[in-house]
Amino acid sequence: MKIHKILAIAALFASITFVSPANAHDNGLITKPSPYGVGETLDRLEAIFAKKGITVFARVDHAAGAKKVGADMKPTQLLIFGNPKMGTPLIMKNRVMGIDLPLKVLAWEDNNGKTMIAYNDPEFLAKRHGVTGHPVLAKMAGALKNLTGAATKK
């Protein structure tokens, strides 16, 4: 009986470890909440990008796509954007980096009705493609943190 309790407690702690926020970054995604709806969050981000001279290549409405096939999806949109001054040197170091550039921000409404955004950590992408240590990475990471922070600020 005592061993069953110990095993149950160990399993509980193991499951908590795998879903804790400390491990949320292991997948290379940085996620944060937004006090605005999905559309407004990305509208705000697009406006900030325009002021900073960052190119928006596309905006994909996944919920609209789902509707076309008869599926009901909560609001979910993807913004594809970039700055060739930052991305080009990384792609030149490893052409396969182009699979992850330009950058993307996903905004979605979660099951509790809250808007969330996520984007790839540039340092994670650099490790993935073997281009770590490039000076543009810190600039890219800082810009993403600041720009998404401004877009989600109340």
PDB file of C-alpha atoms in Angstrom, residues 84-102 126 129 131:
ATOM      1  CA  PRO A  84      15.932  41.098 -44.709  1.00  0.00           C
ATOM      2  CA  LYS A  85      18.744  42.984 -42.934  1.00  0.00           C
ATOM      3  CA  MET A  86      18.392  40.554 -40.035  1.00  0.00           C
ATOM      4  CA  GLY A  87      17.293  37.371 -41.776  1.00  0.00           C
ATOM      5  CA  THR A  88      19.577  37.363 -44.808  1.00  0.00           C
ATOM      6  CA  PRO A  89      22.866  36.907 -42.885  1.00  0.00           C
ATOM      7  CA  LEU A  90      21.383  33.907 -41.049  1.00  0.00           C
ATOM      8  CA  ILE A  91      20.093  32.303 -44.239  1.00  0.00           C
ATOM      9  CA  MET A  92      23.455  32.908 -45.902  1.00  0.00           C
ATOM     10  CA  LYS A  93      25.143  31.003 -43.059  1.00  0.00           C
ATOM     11  CA  ASN A  94      22.764  28.078 -43.547  1.00  0.00           C
ATOM     12  CA  ARG A  95      20.229  28.128 -46.385  1.00  0.00           C
ATOM     13  CA  VAL A  96      17.946  25.738 -44.488  1.00  0.00           C
ATOM     14  CA  MET A  97      17.346  28.570 -41.988  1.00  0.00           C
ATOM     15  CA  GLY A  98      15.004  29.845 -44.714  1.00  0.00           C
ATOM     16  CA  ILE A  99      12.448  27.216 -43.665  1.00  0.00           C
ATOM     17  CA  ASP A 100      11.951  29.203 -40.437  1.00  0.00           C
ATOM     18  CA  LEU A 101      12.401  32.696 -41.873  1.00  0.00           C
ATOM     19  CA  PRO A 102      10.599  34.985 -42.320  1.00  0.00           C
ATOM     20  CA  ALA A 126      19.787  29.238 -34.530  1.00  0.00           C
ATOM     21  CA  HIS A 129      20.208  25.255 -37.886  1.00  0.00           C
ATOM     22  CA  VAL A 131      24.079  29.293 -36.737  1.00  0.00           C
TER      23      VAL A 131
END
